[in-house]
Tab-separated table of C-alpha atoms and ligand atoms in Angstrom:
chain	number	residue	atom	x	y	z
V	28	MET	CA	1.225	-0.301	-22.902
V	29	GLY	CA	-0.257	-3.570	-21.713
V	30	GLY	CA	-0.460	-4.388	-18.032
V	31	HIS	CA	1.034	-7.400	-16.382
V	32	TYR	CA	-0.356	-9.705	-13.745
V	33	ASP	CA	1.927	-12.462	-12.670
V	34	GLN	CA	1.905	-13.677	-9.099
V	35	ALA	CA	4.876	-15.966	-9.539
V	36	MET	CA	7.307	-13.362	-10.730
V	37	THR	CA	9.711	-11.588	-8.452
V	38	VAL	CA	10.084	-7.894	-9.088
V	39	ARG	CA	13.101	-6.071	-7.834
V	40	PRO	CA	12.788	-2.443	-6.887
V	41	ALA	CA	14.376	0.009	-9.283
V	42	SER	CA	17.770	1.229	-8.155
V	43	ASN	CA	17.734	3.717	-5.304
V	44	PRO	CA	18.492	7.379	-5.777
V	45	SER	CA	22.149	8.248	-5.886
V	46	PRO	CA	23.868	8.208	-2.480
V	47	ARG	CA	24.913	11.784	-3.303
V	48	THR	CA	21.349	12.908	-2.542
V	49	ARG	CA	21.106	10.815	0.608
V	50	PRO	CA	23.708	11.596	3.254
V	51	ALA	CA	24.079	8.621	5.575
V	52	LYS	CA	22.575	9.171	9.009
V	53	VAL	CA	23.390	5.730	10.350
V	54	PRO	CA	26.674	6.066	12.209
V	55	PRO	CA	29.576	3.843	11.223
V	56	ALA	CA	29.491	0.451	12.908
V	57	ALA	CA	32.208	1.294	15.395
V	58	ALA	CA	30.302	4.375	16.547
V	59	VAL	CA	27.212	2.340	17.441
V	60	ALA	CA	27.124	0.788	20.882
V	61	GLY	CA	27.515	-2.979	20.548
V	62	ALA	CA	29.170	-2.544	17.099
V	63	SER	CA	27.388	-2.816	13.706
V	64	VAL	CA	23.896	-2.544	15.230
V	65	ALA	CA	22.693	-0.784	12.088
V	66	GLU	CA	23.917	-3.689	9.987
V	67	GLN	CA	22.409	-6.257	12.315
V	68	LEU	CA	19.097	-4.434	12.148
V	69	GLY	CA	19.247	-4.322	8.361
V	70	LEU	CA	19.011	-0.522	8.305
V	71	ALA	CA	19.665	1.353	5.106
V	72	PRO	CA	21.942	4.382	4.716
V	73	GLY	CA	20.007	7.454	5.736
V	74	GLN	CA	17.841	5.558	8.215
V	75	SER	CA	17.794	7.119	11.644
V	76	ILE	CA	18.029	4.939	14.722
V	77	GLU	CA	16.514	7.777	16.771
V	78	LEU	CA	13.388	7.765	14.579
V	79	LEU	CA	13.002	4.000	15.010
V	80	LYS	CA	13.185	4.521	18.768
V	81	ALA	CA	10.608	7.314	18.607
V	82	LEU	CA	8.302	4.993	16.658
V	83	HIS	CA	8.920	2.281	19.309
V	84	ILE	CA	10.201	-0.043	16.619
V	85	LEU	CA	13.481	-0.098	18.531
V	86	THR	CA	13.515	-0.152	22.313
V	87	ARG	CA	15.368	2.639	24.159
V	88	ASP	CA	18.462	0.440	24.297
V	89	GLY	CA	18.273	-0.231	20.559
V	90	LYS	CA	16.767	-3.737	20.576
V	91	LEU	CA	14.149	-5.211	18.275
V	92	ASN	CA	11.428	-7.671	19.220
V	93	GLN	CA	10.082	-10.235	16.728
V	94	ASP	CA	7.045	-8.142	15.707
V	95	SER	CA	9.100	-4.989	15.245
V	96	ARG	CA	11.691	-6.894	13.206
V	97	ARG	CA	8.934	-8.087	10.847
V	98	LYS	CA	7.445	-4.602	10.564
V	99	LEU	CA	10.829	-3.011	9.921
V	100	LYS	CA	11.619	-5.584	7.250
V	101	GLN	CA	8.246	-5.033	5.551
V	102	VAL	CA	8.481	-1.268	5.561
V	103	ASN	CA	12.140	-1.219	4.484
V	104	HIS	CA	11.321	-3.549	1.593
V	105	LEU	CA	8.451	-1.300	0.569
V	106	LEU	CA	10.633	1.817	0.768
V	107	GLN	CA	12.925	0.349	-1.862
V	108	PHE	CA	9.996	0.326	-4.277
V	109	ILE	CA	8.621	3.733	-3.339
V	110	GLU	CA	11.765	5.887	-3.221
V	111	PRO	CA	12.646	5.506	-6.922
V	112	LEU	CA	9.037	6.394	-7.815
V	113	LEU	CA	9.224	9.562	-5.699
V	114	GLN	CA	12.550	10.475	-7.297
V	115	GLN	CA	11.104	9.900	-10.768
V	116	VAL	CA	8.190	12.264	-10.089
V	117	LEU	CA	10.494	14.817	-8.463
V	118	ASP	CA	12.858	14.769	-11.466
V	119	ALA	CA	9.935	15.220	-13.867
V	120	GLN	CA	8.055	18.015	-12.105
V	121	GLY	CA	10.242	19.432	-9.326
V	122	ASN	CA	7.834	18.489	-6.561
V	123	VAL	CA	6.095	15.390	-5.272
V	124	THR	CA	3.103	14.618	-3.047
V	125	LEU	CA	2.334	11.305	-1.371
V	126	ALA	CA	-0.801	10.160	0.469
V	127	ASP	CA	-0.636	7.115	2.754
V	128	HIS	CA	-4.056	5.607	3.475
V	129	GLY	CA	-4.911	3.661	6.618
V	130	ALA	CA	-1.683	5.100	7.978
V	131	GLY	CA	-2.039	3.632	11.490
V	132	LYS	CA	1.024	4.694	13.475
V	133	SER	CA	2.497	5.965	10.207
V	134	TYR	CA	5.645	3.865	10.281
V	135	LEU	CA	5.720	4.000	6.497
V	136	GLY	CA	5.194	7.773	6.288
V	137	PHE	CA	7.786	8.575	8.960
V	138	MET	CA	10.414	6.262	7.536
V	139	LEU	CA	9.816	7.628	4.037
V	140	TYR	CA	10.072	11.191	5.301
V	141	ASP	CA	13.249	10.379	7.203
V	142	ARG	CA	14.949	8.672	4.269
V	143	PHE	CA	13.647	10.731	1.356
V	144	PHE	CA	11.770	13.945	2.132
V	145	SER	CA	13.973	15.177	4.962
V	146	GLN	CA	16.942	15.110	2.566
V	147	ARG	CA	15.139	17.431	0.171
V	148	SER	CA	13.524	20.824	0.499
V	149	VAL	CA	10.309	19.981	-1.391
V	150	GLY	CA	7.570	17.387	-1.204
V	151	GLN	CA	4.596	16.778	1.077
V	152	VAL	CA	3.365	13.642	2.842
V	153	TYR	CA	-0.271	13.174	3.905
V	154	GLY	CA	-1.258	10.408	6.334
V	155	VAL	CA	-4.969	9.511	6.239
V	156	GLU	CA	-6.299	7.585	9.225
V	157	THR	CA	-9.736	7.292	10.856
V	158	ARG	CA	-8.457	6.766	14.422
V	159	THR	CA	-8.056	10.243	15.842
V	160	GLU	CA	-5.736	9.156	18.668
V	161	LEU	CA	-3.243	7.784	16.127
V	162	VAL	CA	-3.494	10.973	14.064
V	163	GLU	CA	-2.854	13.089	17.156
V	164	ARG	CA	0.125	10.964	18.144
V	165	SER	CA	1.625	11.203	14.657
V	166	ARG	CA	1.108	14.972	14.589
V	167	GLN	CA	2.978	15.317	17.869
V	168	LEU	CA	5.822	13.097	16.718
V	169	ALA	CA	6.170	14.973	13.409
V	170	GLN	CA	6.362	18.251	15.313
V	171	GLN	CA	8.905	16.836	17.731
V	172	LEU	CA	11.063	15.597	14.843
V	173	GLY	CA	10.682	18.803	12.822
V	174	PHE	CA	9.054	16.932	9.920
V	175	ALA	CA	7.170	20.053	8.811
V	176	ARG	CA	5.965	18.721	5.467
V	177	MET	CA	4.079	15.791	7.029
V	178	HIS	CA	0.340	16.223	7.551
V	179	PHE	CA	-2.031	13.864	9.331
V	180	LEU	CA	-5.749	13.914	8.678
V	181	PRO	CA	-8.391	12.233	10.860
V	182	LEU	CA	-10.434	11.109	7.872
V	183	SER	CA	-11.612	7.987	6.101
V	184	VAL	CA	-10.173	7.452	2.634
V	185	GLN	CA	-13.555	8.355	1.150
V	186	GLU	CA	-13.668	11.612	3.110
V	187	ALA	CA	-10.089	12.394	2.047
V	188	MET	CA	-11.181	12.195	-1.576
V	189	ILE	CA	-13.270	15.349	-1.187
V	190	SER	CA	-11.355	17.059	1.621
V	191	THR	CA	-9.921	20.490	0.841
V	192	GLU	CA	-7.030	19.716	3.194
V	193	LEU	CA	-5.469	17.637	0.445
V	194	PRO	CA	-4.283	19.010	-2.898
V	195	ALA	CA	-6.281	18.313	-6.068
V	196	GLN	CA	-3.492	16.108	-7.373
V	197	ILE	CA	-1.548	13.496	-5.434
V	198	ASP	CA	1.398	11.887	-7.205
V	199	VAL	CA	1.933	8.722	-5.197
V	200	VAL	CA	-0.724	6.795	-3.260
V	201	THR	CA	0.233	4.118	-0.746
V	202	ALA	CA	-1.940	1.821	1.366
V	203	LEU	CA	-0.230	-0.755	3.559
V	204	HIS	CA	-2.696	-3.265	4.998
V	205	ALA	CA	-5.505	-0.695	4.983
V	206	CYS	CA	-8.445	-2.691	6.338
V	207	ASP	CA	-10.997	-4.467	4.166
V	208	THR	CA	-12.389	-2.167	1.456
V	209	ALA	CA	-10.089	0.762	2.376
V	210	THR	CA	-7.698	-0.487	-0.333
V	211	ASP	CA	-10.534	-0.160	-2.867
V	212	ASP	CA	-11.195	3.348	-1.617
V	213	ALA	CA	-7.477	4.107	-1.939
V	214	ILE	CA	-7.630	3.009	-5.586
V	215	ALA	CA	-10.669	5.248	-6.161
V	216	PHE	CA	-8.765	8.087	-4.448
V	217	GLY	CA	-5.718	7.497	-6.678
V	218	LEU	CA	-7.872	7.525	-9.802
V	219	ALA	CA	-9.642	10.731	-8.726
V	220	LYS	CA	-6.314	12.418	-7.853
V	221	GLN	CA	-4.637	11.210	-11.068
V	222	ALA	CA	-1.903	9.497	-9.106
V	223	LYS	CA	1.133	8.601	-11.174
V	224	HIS	CA	1.897	5.621	-8.974
V	225	MET	CA	-0.043	3.477	-6.514
V	226	VAL	CA	1.676	1.087	-4.119
V	227	LEU	CA	-0.843	-1.189	-2.428
V	228	VAL	CA	-0.469	-4.053	0.018
V	229	PRO	CA	-4.069	-5.168	0.559
V	230	CYS	CA	-5.508	-6.511	3.766
V	231	CYS	CA	-8.191	-9.224	3.765
V	232	GLN	CA	-11.279	-8.003	1.927
V	233	ALA	CA	-14.566	-9.445	3.163
V	234	GLU	CA	-17.005	-7.757	0.795
V	235	VAL	CA	-16.460	-9.955	-2.264
V	236	ALA	CA	-16.479	-13.158	-0.169
V	237	GLY	CA	-19.816	-12.026	1.336
V	238	VAL	CA	-21.418	-11.650	-2.093
V	239	LEU	CA	-19.912	-14.956	-3.307
V	240	ARG	CA	-21.459	-16.641	-0.263
V	241	LYS	CA	-24.827	-15.016	-0.842
V	242	HIS	CA	-25.071	-16.382	-4.389
V	243	LYS	CA	-23.338	-19.707	-3.738
V	244	ALA	CA	-26.337	-21.935	-4.550
V	245	LEU	CA	-26.836	-20.220	-7.916
V	246	SER	CA	-23.117	-20.367	-8.694
V	247	LEU	CA	-22.864	-24.068	-7.798
V	248	SER	CA	-25.729	-24.878	-10.154
V	249	ARG	CA	-24.249	-22.812	-12.998
V	250	ASN	CA	-20.510	-23.135	-12.818
V	251	PRO	CA	-18.496	-26.202	-11.680
V	252	LEU	CA	-15.553	-23.938	-10.796
V	253	SER	CA	-17.619	-22.540	-7.913
V	254	GLU	CA	-16.445	-25.686	-6.072
V	255	ILE	CA	-13.378	-23.520	-5.451
V	256	TRP	CA	-15.394	-21.529	-2.917
V	257	ARG	CA	-17.904	-24.117	-1.667
V	258	HIS	CA	-16.391	-24.222	1.831
V	259	PRO	CA	-16.318	-21.077	4.013
V	260	LEU	CA	-12.524	-21.044	4.373
V	261	HIS	CA	-12.110	-21.362	0.611
V	262	THR	CA	-14.730	-18.657	0.058
V	263	ARG	CA	-12.741	-16.263	2.242
V	264	GLU	CA	-9.435	-17.004	0.535
V	265	PHE	CA	-10.833	-17.132	-2.979
V	266	GLY	CA	-12.708	-13.901	-2.196
V	267	SER	CA	-9.440	-12.165	-1.239
V	268	GLN	CA	-7.629	-13.523	-4.277
V	269	ILE	CA	-10.309	-12.593	-6.794
V	270	THR	CA	-10.641	-9.150	-5.176
V	271	ASN	CA	-7.018	-8.435	-6.024
V	272	VAL	CA	-7.496	-9.742	-9.574
V	273	LEU	CA	-10.474	-7.368	-9.965
V	274	ARG	CA	-8.423	-4.461	-8.532
V	275	CYS	CA	-5.682	-5.075	-11.084
V	276	LEU	CA	-8.189	-5.164	-13.949
V	277	GLN	CA	-9.747	-1.927	-12.671
V	278	LEU	CA	-6.331	-0.239	-12.636
V	279	GLU	CA	-5.505	-1.505	-16.127
V	280	ALA	CA	-8.899	-0.330	-17.361
V	281	HIS	CA	-7.831	3.142	-16.200
V	282	GLY	CA	-4.504	3.074	-18.019
V	283	TYR	CA	-2.190	1.826	-15.274
V	284	GLN	CA	0.523	-0.717	-15.868
V	285	VAL	CA	0.230	-3.227	-13.057
V	286	THR	CA	2.768	-5.530	-11.470
V	287	VAL	CA	2.023	-7.950	-8.660
V	288	THR	CA	4.745	-9.342	-6.497
V	289	GLU	CA	5.531	-10.310	-2.912
V	290	LEU	CA	6.220	-7.743	-0.216
V	291	VAL	CA	8.252	-10.187	1.840
V	292	GLY	CA	8.345	-13.991	2.087
V	293	TRP	CA	5.296	-15.901	3.342
V	294	GLU	CA	7.070	-16.619	6.604
V	295	HIS	CA	6.716	-12.962	7.528
V	296	SER	CA	3.132	-12.180	6.679
V	297	MET	CA	0.025	-13.824	5.323
V	298	LYS	CA	-0.869	-10.579	3.611
V	299	ASN	CA	2.140	-9.967	1.466
V	300	GLU	CA	0.739	-9.248	-1.991
V	301	LEU	CA	2.220	-6.037	-3.335
V	302	ILE	CA	0.385	-4.323	-6.194
V	303	LEU	CA	2.390	-1.681	-8.023
V	304	ALA	CA	0.500	0.450	-10.521
V	305	THR	CA	1.984	3.141	-12.741
V	306	GLN	CA	0.054	5.484	-14.996
V	307	ALA	CA	1.022	4.405	-18.508
V	308	GLY	CA	-1.462	5.886	-20.980
V	309	ASN	CA	-5.026	5.414	-22.057
V	310	GLY	CA	-7.355	3.020	-20.307
V	311	LYS	CA	-7.498	-0.511	-21.697
V	312	HIS	CA	-10.909	-1.382	-23.110
V	313	SER	CA	-10.061	-5.102	-22.974
V	314	ALA	CA	-9.351	-4.903	-19.210
V	315	ARG	CA	-12.675	-3.183	-18.640
V	316	GLU	CA	-14.499	-5.855	-20.635
V	317	ARG	CA	-12.678	-8.615	-18.765
V	318	LEU	CA	-13.569	-7.019	-15.428
V	319	ASN	CA	-17.207	-6.956	-16.438
V	320	GLN	CA	-17.089	-10.589	-17.578
V	321	VAL	CA	-15.436	-11.848	-14.379
V	322	LEU	CA	-18.014	-10.040	-12.238
V	323	ASP	CA	-20.845	-11.542	-14.329
V	324	GLU	CA	-19.352	-15.025	-14.283
V	325	LEU	CA	-19.033	-15.042	-10.475
V	326	ASN	CA	-22.473	-13.510	-9.825
V	327	LEU	CA	-20.819	-10.402	-8.436
V	328	GLN	CA	-22.853	-7.962	-10.532
V	329	GLU	CA	-23.804	-5.939	-7.460
V	330	LEU	CA	-20.124	-5.003	-7.030
V	331	LYS	CA	-19.737	-3.383	-10.441
V	332	ALA	CA	-19.750	0.124	-8.973
V	333	ARG	CA	-17.140	-0.911	-6.374
V	334	PHE	CA	-14.744	-1.777	-9.193
V	335	GLY	CA	-15.471	1.376	-11.143
V	336	LEU	CA	-18.013	0.051	-13.645
V	337	HIS	CA	-21.046	2.262	-14.002
V	338	VAL	CA	-24.202	0.188	-13.961
T	24	SAM	C1	-3.792	-2.843	9.859
T	24	SAM	S1	-3.638	-1.138	10.152
T	24	SAM	C2	-2.251	-0.754	9.142
T	24	SAM	C3	-1.555	0.471	9.582
T	24	SAM	C4	-0.310	0.846	8.797
T	24	SAM	N1	-0.601	1.116	7.411
T	24	SAM	C5	0.726	-0.212	8.927
T	24	SAM	O1	0.894	-1.030	8.010
T	24	SAM	O2	1.362	-0.249	9.985
T	24	SAM	C6	-4.980	-0.445	9.221
T	24	SAM	C7	-5.304	0.981	9.593
T	24	SAM	O3	-6.256	1.477	8.661
T	24	SAM	C8	-7.195	2.297	9.345
T	24	SAM	N2	-8.404	2.326	8.503
T	24	SAM	C9	-9.303	1.326	8.304
T	24	SAM	N3	-10.249	1.693	7.432
T	24	SAM	C10	-9.945	2.961	7.062
T	24	SAM	C11	-10.561	3.887	6.180
T	24	SAM	N4	-11.644	3.577	5.481
T	24	SAM	N5	-10.000	5.107	6.036
T	24	SAM	C12	-8.861	5.432	6.720
T	24	SAM	N6	-8.244	4.591	7.578
T	24	SAM	C13	-8.783	3.375	7.742
T	24	SAM	C14	-7.345	1.629	10.689
T	24	SAM	O4	-7.824	2.509	11.683
T	24	SAM	C15	-5.933	1.143	10.970
T	24	SAM	O5	-5.190	2.082	11.695
C-alpha cells in the first residue's frame, strides 16, 4: 500500500483499548484531595498519580509546574497513538515488545507500562539510553514500582542493535526527541528488528544541515531553490525539514506506511513532528528512487548510507 506524507493533516489516534482491559487507577474526583485533580491534570483512566509523583512530574502535594504540564501533555498525547498499536500486536501474536530509544528519564516507558503493560501479564519494555546515571535511576524506580518487565540498557541505539540483551525482534520502536542522529539510528534499529510500528518524534538533526552548508556554493550555482538554505538559520531549519522527508522516504522504501502529524500544538514545543510508520508490505521501489534523487539534487550524496542506500 502506498505511503502518505502530509504535514497539514491531523491524524487522530485509533480508539483506545476497551476500558474492560484497563481498570481505572485514578480515584474518583471526590476521593482526590482538592477535588477532580485528575481531571484538572488531564489524566487518563488507568494513569497513576503516584507514578507521576515518583517521576517528579507531579510535586509531592500533587501540583504541576509549566514544564511538567507540557511534558505530561506530550507523553499523554503520544500514549494515545501507541496503546492501540501495542494492543493490535498483542491481539495478533499474544505478546508484544517495545524499545524506547534515547529514553532519558523514561517518562514515556513508565507511563506506558503503568497504563498498558501493568494491566496485562505479558509484554516487555526496553529503555535504551547512553547516560548511565539515568539508566540506574530508572532501574531503581522500576524495581520500587514492581515493574518487572521493564529493562533499562546503558547503550547507544547503535550498540542496542547488536546487543544480546535485546530480543532479535522488537515489535514497536519509539524515540521521543532522541538527540540529533539517534532518530536515524532508531529507524535503522527498527528495520533490523523488523518492527511492526515505529513512533518517532525527531529532535533537531544537524548532520544534513552540515553537509548542505559544506556544498552551498555548488548548490547555489546549480539550483535556484538552494536560496531556501542560503542563510545559516534557514540551513538549519531546512536541514531538519528535509531530514524528516528523507526519513519518511527511507521508511516507505522499506515497506512502511508513513503518516506525519503534530504531537501537540506549536505553542507547546518547537519539535512536535510525529512520524508514525507501520509495516505494510513490500518496499516501494519508487520511494527508494525518489530518496536517491533528492539526495543527488541537494548534493547530499555522502549521506546515502545514512538513509539506507548502499553506495
Ligand atoms: C532530549 S532527551 C529525551 C528524553 C526522553 N525521550 C524524553 O522525551 O523525555 C534525549 C536523550 O537521548 C539520549 N541519547 C542521545 N543520543 C543517544 C544515542 N545515540 N543512543 C541512546 N541515547 C541517546 C540522551 O542522553 C538523552 O537522555
